[in-house]
PDB file of C-alpha atoms and ligand atoms in Angstrom:
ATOM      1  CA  UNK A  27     -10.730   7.047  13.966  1.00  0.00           C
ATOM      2  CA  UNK A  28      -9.595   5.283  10.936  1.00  0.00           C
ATOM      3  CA  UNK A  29      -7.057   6.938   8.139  1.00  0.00           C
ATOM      4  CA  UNK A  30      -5.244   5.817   5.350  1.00  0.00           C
ATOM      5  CA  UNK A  31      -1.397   6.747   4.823  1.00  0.00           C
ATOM      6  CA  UNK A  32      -0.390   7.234   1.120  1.00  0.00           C
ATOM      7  CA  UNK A  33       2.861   7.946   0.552  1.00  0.00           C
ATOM      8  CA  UNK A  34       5.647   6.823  -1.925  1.00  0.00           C
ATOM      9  CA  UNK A  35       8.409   3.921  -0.973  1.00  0.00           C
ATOM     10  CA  UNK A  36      10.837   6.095   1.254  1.00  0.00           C
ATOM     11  CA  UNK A  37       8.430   8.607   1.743  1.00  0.00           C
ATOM     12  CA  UNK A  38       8.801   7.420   6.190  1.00  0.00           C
ATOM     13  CA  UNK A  39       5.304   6.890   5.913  1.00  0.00           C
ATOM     14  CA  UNK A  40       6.267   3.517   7.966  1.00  0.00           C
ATOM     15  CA  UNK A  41       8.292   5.502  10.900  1.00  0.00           C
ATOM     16  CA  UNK A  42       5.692   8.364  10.787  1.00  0.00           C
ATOM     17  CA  UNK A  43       2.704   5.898  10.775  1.00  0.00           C
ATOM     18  CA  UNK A  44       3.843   3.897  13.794  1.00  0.00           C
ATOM     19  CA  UNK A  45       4.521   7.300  15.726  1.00  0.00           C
ATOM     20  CA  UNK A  46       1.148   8.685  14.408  1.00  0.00           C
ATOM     21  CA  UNK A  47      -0.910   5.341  15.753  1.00  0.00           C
ATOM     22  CA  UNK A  48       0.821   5.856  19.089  1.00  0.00           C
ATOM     23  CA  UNK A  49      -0.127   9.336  19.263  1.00  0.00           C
ATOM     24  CA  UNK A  50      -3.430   9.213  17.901  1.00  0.00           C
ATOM     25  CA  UNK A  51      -3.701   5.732  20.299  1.00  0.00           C
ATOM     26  CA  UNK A  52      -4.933   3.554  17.286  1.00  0.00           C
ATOM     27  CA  UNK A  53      -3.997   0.320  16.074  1.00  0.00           C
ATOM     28  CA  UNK A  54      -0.884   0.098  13.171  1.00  0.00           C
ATOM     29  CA  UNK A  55      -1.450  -2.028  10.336  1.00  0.00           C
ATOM     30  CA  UNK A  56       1.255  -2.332   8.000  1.00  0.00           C
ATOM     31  CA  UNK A  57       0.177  -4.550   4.614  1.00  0.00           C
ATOM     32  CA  UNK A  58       3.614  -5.248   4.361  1.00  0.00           C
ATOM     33  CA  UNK A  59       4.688  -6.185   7.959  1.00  0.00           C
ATOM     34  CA  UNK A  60       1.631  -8.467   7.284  1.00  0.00           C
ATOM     35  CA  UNK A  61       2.947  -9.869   4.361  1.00  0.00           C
ATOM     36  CA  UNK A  62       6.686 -10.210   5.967  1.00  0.00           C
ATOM     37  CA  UNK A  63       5.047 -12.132   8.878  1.00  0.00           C
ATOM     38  CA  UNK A  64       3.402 -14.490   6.651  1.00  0.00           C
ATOM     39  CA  UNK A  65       6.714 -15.294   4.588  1.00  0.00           C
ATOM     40  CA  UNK A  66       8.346 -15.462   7.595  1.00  0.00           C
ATOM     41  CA  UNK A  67       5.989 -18.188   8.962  1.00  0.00           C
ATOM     42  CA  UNK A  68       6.119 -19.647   5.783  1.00  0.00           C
ATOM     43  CA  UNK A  69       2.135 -19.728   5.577  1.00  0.00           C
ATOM     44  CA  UNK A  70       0.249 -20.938   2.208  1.00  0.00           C
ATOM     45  CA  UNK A  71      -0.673 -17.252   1.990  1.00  0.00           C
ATOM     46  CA  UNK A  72       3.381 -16.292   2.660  1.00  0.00           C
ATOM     47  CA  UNK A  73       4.564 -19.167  -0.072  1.00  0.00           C
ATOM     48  CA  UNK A  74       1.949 -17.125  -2.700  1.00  0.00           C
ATOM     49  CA  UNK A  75       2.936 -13.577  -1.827  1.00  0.00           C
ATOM     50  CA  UNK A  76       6.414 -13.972  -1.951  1.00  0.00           C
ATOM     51  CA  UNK A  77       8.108 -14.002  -5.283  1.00  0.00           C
ATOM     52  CA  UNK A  78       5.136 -10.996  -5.966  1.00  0.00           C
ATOM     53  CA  UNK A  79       7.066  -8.785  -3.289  1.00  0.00           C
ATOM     54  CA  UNK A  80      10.491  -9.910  -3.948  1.00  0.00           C
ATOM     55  CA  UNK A  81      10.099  -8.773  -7.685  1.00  0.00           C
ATOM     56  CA  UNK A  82       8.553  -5.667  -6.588  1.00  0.00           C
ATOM     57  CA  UNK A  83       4.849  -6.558  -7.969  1.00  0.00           C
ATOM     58  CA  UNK A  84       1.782  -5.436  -6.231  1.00  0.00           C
ATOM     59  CA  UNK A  85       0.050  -8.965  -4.536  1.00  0.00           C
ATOM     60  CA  UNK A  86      -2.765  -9.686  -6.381  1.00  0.00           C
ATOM     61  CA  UNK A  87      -5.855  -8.578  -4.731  1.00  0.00           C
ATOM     62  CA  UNK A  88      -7.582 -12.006  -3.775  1.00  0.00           C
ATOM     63  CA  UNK A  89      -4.613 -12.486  -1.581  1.00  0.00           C
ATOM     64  CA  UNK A  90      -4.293  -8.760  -0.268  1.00  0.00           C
ATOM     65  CA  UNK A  91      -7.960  -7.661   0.302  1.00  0.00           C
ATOM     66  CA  UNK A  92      -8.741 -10.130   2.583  1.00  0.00           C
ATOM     67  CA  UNK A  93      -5.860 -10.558   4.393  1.00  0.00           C
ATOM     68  CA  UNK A  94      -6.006  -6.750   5.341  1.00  0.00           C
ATOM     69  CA  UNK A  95      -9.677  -6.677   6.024  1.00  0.00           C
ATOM     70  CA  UNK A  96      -9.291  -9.377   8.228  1.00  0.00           C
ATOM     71  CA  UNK A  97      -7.007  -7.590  10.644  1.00  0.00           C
ATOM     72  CA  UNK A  98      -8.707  -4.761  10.431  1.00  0.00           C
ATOM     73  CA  UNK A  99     -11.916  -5.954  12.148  1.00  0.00           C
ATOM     74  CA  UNK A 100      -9.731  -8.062  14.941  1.00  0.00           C
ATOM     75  CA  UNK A 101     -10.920  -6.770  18.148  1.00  0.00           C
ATOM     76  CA  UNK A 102      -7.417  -4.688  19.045  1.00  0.00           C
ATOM     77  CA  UNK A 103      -8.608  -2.551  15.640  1.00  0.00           C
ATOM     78  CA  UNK A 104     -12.193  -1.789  16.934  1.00  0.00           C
ATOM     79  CA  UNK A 105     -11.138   1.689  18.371  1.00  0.00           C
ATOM     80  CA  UNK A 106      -9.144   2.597  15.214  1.00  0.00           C
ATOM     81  CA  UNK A 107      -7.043   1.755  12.829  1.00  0.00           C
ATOM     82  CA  UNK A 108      -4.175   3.466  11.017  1.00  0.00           C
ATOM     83  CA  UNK A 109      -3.054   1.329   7.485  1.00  0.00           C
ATOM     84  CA  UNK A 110       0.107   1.785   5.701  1.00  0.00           C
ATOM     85  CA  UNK A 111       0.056   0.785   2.811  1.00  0.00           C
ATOM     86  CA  UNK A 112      -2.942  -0.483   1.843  1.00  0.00           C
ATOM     87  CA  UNK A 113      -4.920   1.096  -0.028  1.00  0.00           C
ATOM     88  CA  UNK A 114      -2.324   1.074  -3.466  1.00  0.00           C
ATOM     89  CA  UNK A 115      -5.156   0.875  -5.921  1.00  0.00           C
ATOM     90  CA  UNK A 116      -9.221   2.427  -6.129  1.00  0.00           C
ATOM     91  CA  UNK A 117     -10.016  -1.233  -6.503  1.00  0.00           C
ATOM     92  CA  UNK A 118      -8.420  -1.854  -3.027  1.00  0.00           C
ATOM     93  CA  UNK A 119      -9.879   2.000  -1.653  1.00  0.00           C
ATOM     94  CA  UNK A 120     -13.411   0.974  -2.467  1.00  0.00           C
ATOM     95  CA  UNK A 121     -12.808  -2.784  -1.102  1.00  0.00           C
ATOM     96  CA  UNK A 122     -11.437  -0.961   2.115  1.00  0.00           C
ATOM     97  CA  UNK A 123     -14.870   1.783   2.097  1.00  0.00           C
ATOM     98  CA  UNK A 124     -17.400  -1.609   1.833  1.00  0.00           C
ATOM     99  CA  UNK A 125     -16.023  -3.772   4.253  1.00  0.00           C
ATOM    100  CA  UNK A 126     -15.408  -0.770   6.771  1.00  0.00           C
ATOM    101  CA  UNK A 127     -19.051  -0.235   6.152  1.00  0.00           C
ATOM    102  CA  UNK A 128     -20.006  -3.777   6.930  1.00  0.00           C
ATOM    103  CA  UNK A 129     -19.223  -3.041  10.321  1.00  0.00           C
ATOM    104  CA  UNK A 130     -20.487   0.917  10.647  1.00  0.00           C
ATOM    105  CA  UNK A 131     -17.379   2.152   9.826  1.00  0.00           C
ATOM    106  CA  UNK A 132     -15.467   4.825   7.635  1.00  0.00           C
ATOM    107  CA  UNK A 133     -12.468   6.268   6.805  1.00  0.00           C
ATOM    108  CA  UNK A 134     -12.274   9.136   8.675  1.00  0.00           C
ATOM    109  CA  UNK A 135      -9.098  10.275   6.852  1.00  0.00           C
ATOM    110  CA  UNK A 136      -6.326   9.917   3.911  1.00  0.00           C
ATOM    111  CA  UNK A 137      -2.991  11.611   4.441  1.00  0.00           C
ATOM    112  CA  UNK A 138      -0.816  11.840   1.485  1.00  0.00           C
ATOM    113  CA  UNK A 139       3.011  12.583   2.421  1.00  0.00           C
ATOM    114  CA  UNK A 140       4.897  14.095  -0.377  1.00  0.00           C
ATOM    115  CA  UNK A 141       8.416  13.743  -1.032  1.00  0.00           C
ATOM    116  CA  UNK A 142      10.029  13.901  -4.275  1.00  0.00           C
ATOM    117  CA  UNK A 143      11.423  11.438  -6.318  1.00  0.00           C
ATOM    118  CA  UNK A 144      15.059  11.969  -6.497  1.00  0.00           C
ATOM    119  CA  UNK A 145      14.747  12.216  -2.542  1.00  0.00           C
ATOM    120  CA  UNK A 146      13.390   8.736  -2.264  1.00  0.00           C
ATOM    121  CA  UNK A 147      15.934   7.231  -4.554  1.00  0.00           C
ATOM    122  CA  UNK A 148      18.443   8.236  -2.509  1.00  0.00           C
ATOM    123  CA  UNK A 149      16.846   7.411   1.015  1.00  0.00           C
ATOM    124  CA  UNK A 150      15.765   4.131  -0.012  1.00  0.00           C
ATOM    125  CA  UNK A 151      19.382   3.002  -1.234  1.00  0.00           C
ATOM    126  CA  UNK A 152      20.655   3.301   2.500  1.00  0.00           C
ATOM    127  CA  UNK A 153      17.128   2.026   4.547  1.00  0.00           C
ATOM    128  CA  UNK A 154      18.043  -0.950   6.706  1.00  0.00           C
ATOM    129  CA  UNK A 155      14.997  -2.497   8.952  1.00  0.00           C
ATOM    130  CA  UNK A 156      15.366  -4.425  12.095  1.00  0.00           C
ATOM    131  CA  UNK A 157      14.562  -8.054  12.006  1.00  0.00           C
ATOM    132  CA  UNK A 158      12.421  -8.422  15.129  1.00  0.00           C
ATOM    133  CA  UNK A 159       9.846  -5.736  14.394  1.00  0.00           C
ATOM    134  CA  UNK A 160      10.518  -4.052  10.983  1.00  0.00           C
ATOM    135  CA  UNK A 161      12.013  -0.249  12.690  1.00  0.00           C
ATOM    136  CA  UNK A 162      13.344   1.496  10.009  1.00  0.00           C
ATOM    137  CA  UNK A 163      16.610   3.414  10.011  1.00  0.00           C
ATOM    138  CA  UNK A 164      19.114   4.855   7.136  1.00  0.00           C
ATOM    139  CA  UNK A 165      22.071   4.624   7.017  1.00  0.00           C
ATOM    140  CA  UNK A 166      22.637   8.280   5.390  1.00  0.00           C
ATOM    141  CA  UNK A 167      19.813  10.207   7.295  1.00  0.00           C
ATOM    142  CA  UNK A 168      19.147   8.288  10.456  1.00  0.00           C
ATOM    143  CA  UNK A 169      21.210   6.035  11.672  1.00  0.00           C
ATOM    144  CA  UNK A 170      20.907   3.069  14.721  1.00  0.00           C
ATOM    145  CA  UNK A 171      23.557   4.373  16.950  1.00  0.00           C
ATOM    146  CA  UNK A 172      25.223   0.766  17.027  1.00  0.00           C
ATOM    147  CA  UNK A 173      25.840   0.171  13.410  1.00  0.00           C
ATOM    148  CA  UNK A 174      23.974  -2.843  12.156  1.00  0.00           C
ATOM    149  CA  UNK A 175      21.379  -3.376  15.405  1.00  0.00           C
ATOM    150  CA  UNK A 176      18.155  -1.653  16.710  1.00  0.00           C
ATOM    151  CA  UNK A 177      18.153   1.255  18.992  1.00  0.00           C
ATOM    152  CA  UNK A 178      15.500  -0.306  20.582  1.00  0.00           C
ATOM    153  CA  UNK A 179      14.999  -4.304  20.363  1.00  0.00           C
ATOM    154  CA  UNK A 180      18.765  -4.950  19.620  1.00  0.00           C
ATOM    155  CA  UNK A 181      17.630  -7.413  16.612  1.00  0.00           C
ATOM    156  CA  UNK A 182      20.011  -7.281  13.788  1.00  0.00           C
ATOM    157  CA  UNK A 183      19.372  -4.398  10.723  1.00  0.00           C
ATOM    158  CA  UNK A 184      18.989  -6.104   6.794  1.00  0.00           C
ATOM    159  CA  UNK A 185      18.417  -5.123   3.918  1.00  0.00           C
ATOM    160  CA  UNK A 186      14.933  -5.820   2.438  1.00  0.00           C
ATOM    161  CA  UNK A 187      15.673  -7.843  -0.879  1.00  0.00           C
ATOM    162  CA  UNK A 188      12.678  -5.413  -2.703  1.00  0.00           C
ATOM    163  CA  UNK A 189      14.813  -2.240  -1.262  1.00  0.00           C
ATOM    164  CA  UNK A 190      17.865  -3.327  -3.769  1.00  0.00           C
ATOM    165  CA  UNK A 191      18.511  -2.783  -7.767  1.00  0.00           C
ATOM    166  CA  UNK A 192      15.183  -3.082 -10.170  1.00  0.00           C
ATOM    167  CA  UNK A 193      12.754  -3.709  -7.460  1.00  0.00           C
ATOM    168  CA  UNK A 194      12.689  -0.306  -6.058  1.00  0.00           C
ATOM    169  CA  UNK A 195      12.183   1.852  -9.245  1.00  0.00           C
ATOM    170  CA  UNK A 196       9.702  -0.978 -10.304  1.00  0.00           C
ATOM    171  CA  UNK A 197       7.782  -0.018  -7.138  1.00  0.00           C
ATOM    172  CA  UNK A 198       8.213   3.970  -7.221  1.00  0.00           C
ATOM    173  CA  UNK A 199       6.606   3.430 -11.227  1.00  0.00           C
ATOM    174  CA  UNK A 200       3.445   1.682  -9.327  1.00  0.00           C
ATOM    175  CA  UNK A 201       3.050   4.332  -6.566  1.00  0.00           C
ATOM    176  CA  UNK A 202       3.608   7.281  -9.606  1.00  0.00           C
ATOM    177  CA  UNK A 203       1.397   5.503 -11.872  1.00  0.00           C
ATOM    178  CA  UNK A 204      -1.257   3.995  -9.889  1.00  0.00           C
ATOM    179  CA  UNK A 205      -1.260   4.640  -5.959  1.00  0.00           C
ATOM    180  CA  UNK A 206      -0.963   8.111  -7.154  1.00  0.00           C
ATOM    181  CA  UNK A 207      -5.350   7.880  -8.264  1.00  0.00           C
ATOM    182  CA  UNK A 208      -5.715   7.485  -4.656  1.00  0.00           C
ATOM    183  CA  UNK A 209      -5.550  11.507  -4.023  1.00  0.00           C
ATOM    184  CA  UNK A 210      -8.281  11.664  -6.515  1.00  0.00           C
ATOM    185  CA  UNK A 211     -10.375   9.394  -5.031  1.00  0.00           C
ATOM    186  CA  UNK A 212      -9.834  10.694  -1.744  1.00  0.00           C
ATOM    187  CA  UNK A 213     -10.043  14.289  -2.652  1.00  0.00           C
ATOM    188  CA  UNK A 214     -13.585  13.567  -4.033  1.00  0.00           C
ATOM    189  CA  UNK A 215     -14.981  11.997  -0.725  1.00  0.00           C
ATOM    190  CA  UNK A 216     -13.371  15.667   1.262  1.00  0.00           C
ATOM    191  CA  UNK A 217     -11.224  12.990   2.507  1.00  0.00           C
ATOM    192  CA  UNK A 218      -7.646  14.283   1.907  1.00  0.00           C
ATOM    193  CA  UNK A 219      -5.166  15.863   3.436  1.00  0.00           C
ATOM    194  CA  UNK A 220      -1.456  16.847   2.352  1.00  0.00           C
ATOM    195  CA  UNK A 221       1.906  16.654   4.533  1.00  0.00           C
ATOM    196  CA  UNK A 222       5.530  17.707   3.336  1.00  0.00           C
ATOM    197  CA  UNK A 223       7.449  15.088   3.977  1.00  0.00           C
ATOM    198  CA  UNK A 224      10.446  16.290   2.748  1.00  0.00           C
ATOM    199  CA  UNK A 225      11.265  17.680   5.986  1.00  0.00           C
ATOM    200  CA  UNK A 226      12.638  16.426   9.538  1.00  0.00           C
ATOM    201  CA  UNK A 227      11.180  13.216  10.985  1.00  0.00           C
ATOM    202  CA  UNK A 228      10.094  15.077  14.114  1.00  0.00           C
ATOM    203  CA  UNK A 229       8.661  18.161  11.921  1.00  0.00           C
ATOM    204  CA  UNK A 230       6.506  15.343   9.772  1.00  0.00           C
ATOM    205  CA  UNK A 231       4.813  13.973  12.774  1.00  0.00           C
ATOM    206  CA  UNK A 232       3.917  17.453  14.039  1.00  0.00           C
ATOM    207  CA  UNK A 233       2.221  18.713  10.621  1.00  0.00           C
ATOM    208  CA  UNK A 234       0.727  15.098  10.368  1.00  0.00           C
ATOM    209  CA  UNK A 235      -0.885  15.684  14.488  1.00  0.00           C
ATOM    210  CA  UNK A 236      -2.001  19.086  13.411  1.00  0.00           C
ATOM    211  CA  UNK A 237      -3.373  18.593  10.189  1.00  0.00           C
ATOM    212  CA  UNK A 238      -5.551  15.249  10.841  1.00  0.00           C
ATOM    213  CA  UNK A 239      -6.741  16.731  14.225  1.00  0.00           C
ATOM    214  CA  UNK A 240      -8.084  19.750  12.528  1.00  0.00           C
ATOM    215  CA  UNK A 241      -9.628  17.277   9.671  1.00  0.00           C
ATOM    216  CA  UNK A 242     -11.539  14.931  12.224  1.00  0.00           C
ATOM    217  CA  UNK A 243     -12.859  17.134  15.097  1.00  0.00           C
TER     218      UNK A 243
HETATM  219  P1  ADP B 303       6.860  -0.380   0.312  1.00  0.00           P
HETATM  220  O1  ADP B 303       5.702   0.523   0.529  1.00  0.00           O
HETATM  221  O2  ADP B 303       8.159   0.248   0.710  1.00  0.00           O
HETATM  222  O3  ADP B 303       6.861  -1.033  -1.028  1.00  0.00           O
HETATM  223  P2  ADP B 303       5.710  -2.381   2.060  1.00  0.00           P
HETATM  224  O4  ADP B 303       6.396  -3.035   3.186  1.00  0.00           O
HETATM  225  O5  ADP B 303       4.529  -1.515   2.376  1.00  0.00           O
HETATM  226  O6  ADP B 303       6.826  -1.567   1.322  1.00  0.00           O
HETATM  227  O7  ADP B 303       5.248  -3.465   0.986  1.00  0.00           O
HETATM  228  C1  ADP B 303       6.145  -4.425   0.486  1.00  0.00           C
HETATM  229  C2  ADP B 303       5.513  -5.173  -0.662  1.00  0.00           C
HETATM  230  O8  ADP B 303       4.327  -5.884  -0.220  1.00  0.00           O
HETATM  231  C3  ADP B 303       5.015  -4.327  -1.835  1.00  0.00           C
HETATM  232  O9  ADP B 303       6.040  -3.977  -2.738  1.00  0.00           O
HETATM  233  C4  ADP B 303       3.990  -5.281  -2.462  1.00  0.00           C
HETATM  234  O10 ADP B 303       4.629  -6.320  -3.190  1.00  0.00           O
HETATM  235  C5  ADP B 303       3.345  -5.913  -1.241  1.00  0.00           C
HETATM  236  N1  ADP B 303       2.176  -5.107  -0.814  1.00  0.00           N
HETATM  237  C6  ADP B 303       2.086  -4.350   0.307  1.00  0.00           C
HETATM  238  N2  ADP B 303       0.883  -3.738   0.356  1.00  0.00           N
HETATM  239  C7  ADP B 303       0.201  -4.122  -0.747  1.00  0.00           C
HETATM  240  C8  ADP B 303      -1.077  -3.822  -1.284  1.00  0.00           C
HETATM  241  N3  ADP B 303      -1.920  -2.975  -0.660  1.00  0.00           N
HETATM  242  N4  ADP B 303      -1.439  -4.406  -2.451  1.00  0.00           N
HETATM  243  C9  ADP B 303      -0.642  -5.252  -3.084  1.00  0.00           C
HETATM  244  N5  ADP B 303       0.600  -5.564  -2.657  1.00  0.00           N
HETATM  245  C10 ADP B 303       1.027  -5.015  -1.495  1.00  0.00           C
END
């Protein structure tokens, strides 16, 4: 099973796509956990992406597209794949569509989670991720129970430097104005399905269980 998450900055698509993966016992593939990794490593690919990310621009698509598609035909993806984030744009939808269908496969799936936008604002002012492997808290809505580590790798909490000042309504503008065609697109294949996810973490991934399982029977 393969789906697509779509859902605003703040939106806990990224805690409610890891949980989903586990659930649904498919591979997570965060585009930005892939870009994080690179800049981390300090890759040619990183070195590009970088200043893109930190001033809340989209990577430009020769960089994205492949790097994506290239994880998402790595063996440990075979069985199913669950991306966050990627998709943002139809260019990068239909890019997904062809080279899923290189290798006789489809999206099964595209979830949108809707949250408003005053809500994100204020959750995205307060989100702290763990260094080791990117698990998100808030400080306002769920916080680590030791303030400023993980709950559960113990790695120290930062900021992201694209979660502070212009970045993040810069990035809210790109999901409203662009990622937003995705539902169209979608919605036209009978490929969409809608989650609140203005509601408690552990309510989200219920609605999100029930509502894919029905989709993909
Ligand atoms: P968020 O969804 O909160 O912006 P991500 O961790 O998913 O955070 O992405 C961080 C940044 O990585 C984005 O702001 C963008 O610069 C870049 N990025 C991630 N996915 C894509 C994509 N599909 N296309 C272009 N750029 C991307």
């Amino acid at each position: 099973m393969n789906i697509v998450l779509i859902g605003a900055q703040g939106s806990g698509k990224g805690t409610q796509s890891r949980r989903l993966a586990q659930a649904l016992k498919i591979c997570y593939v965060a585009s930005g956990d892939l870009f994080r990794k690179e800049i981390s490593e300090q890759t040619e690919l990183g070195v590009k992406a970088k200043a893109f990310i930190e001033r809340g621009d989209l990577v430009p698509n020769d960089i994205t597209v492949p790097m994506v598609l290239g994880r998402v035909v790595e063996a440990d993806c075979v069985g199913g794949v669950l991306l966050d984030g990627f998709p943002r744009t139809i260019v990068q939808a239909q890019a997904l569509d062809n080279g899923l269908q290189d290798v006789a496969r489809a999206v099964n799936c595209a979830v949108y989670l809707m949250v408003p936008r005053d809500i994100l604002l204020h959750r995205l002012s307060g989100r702290y991720i763990c260094k080791a492997q990117q698990h998100v808290y808030n400080v306002n809505t769920n916080p680590p129970k030791v303030a400023g580590r993980c709950d559960i790798d113990g790695s120290d909490l930062y900021q992201r430097p694209d979660d502070r000042g212009d970045a993040v309504q810069k990035r809210l503008d790109i999901f409203f104005n662009e990622t937003i065609q995705l539902l169209d697109y979608y919605r036209k294949h009978q490929k969409l399905i809608e989650v609140n996810g203005n509601q408690a973490i552990d309510q989200v991934h219920a609605d999100l269980v029930r509502a894919i399982t029905e989709k993909v029977k």
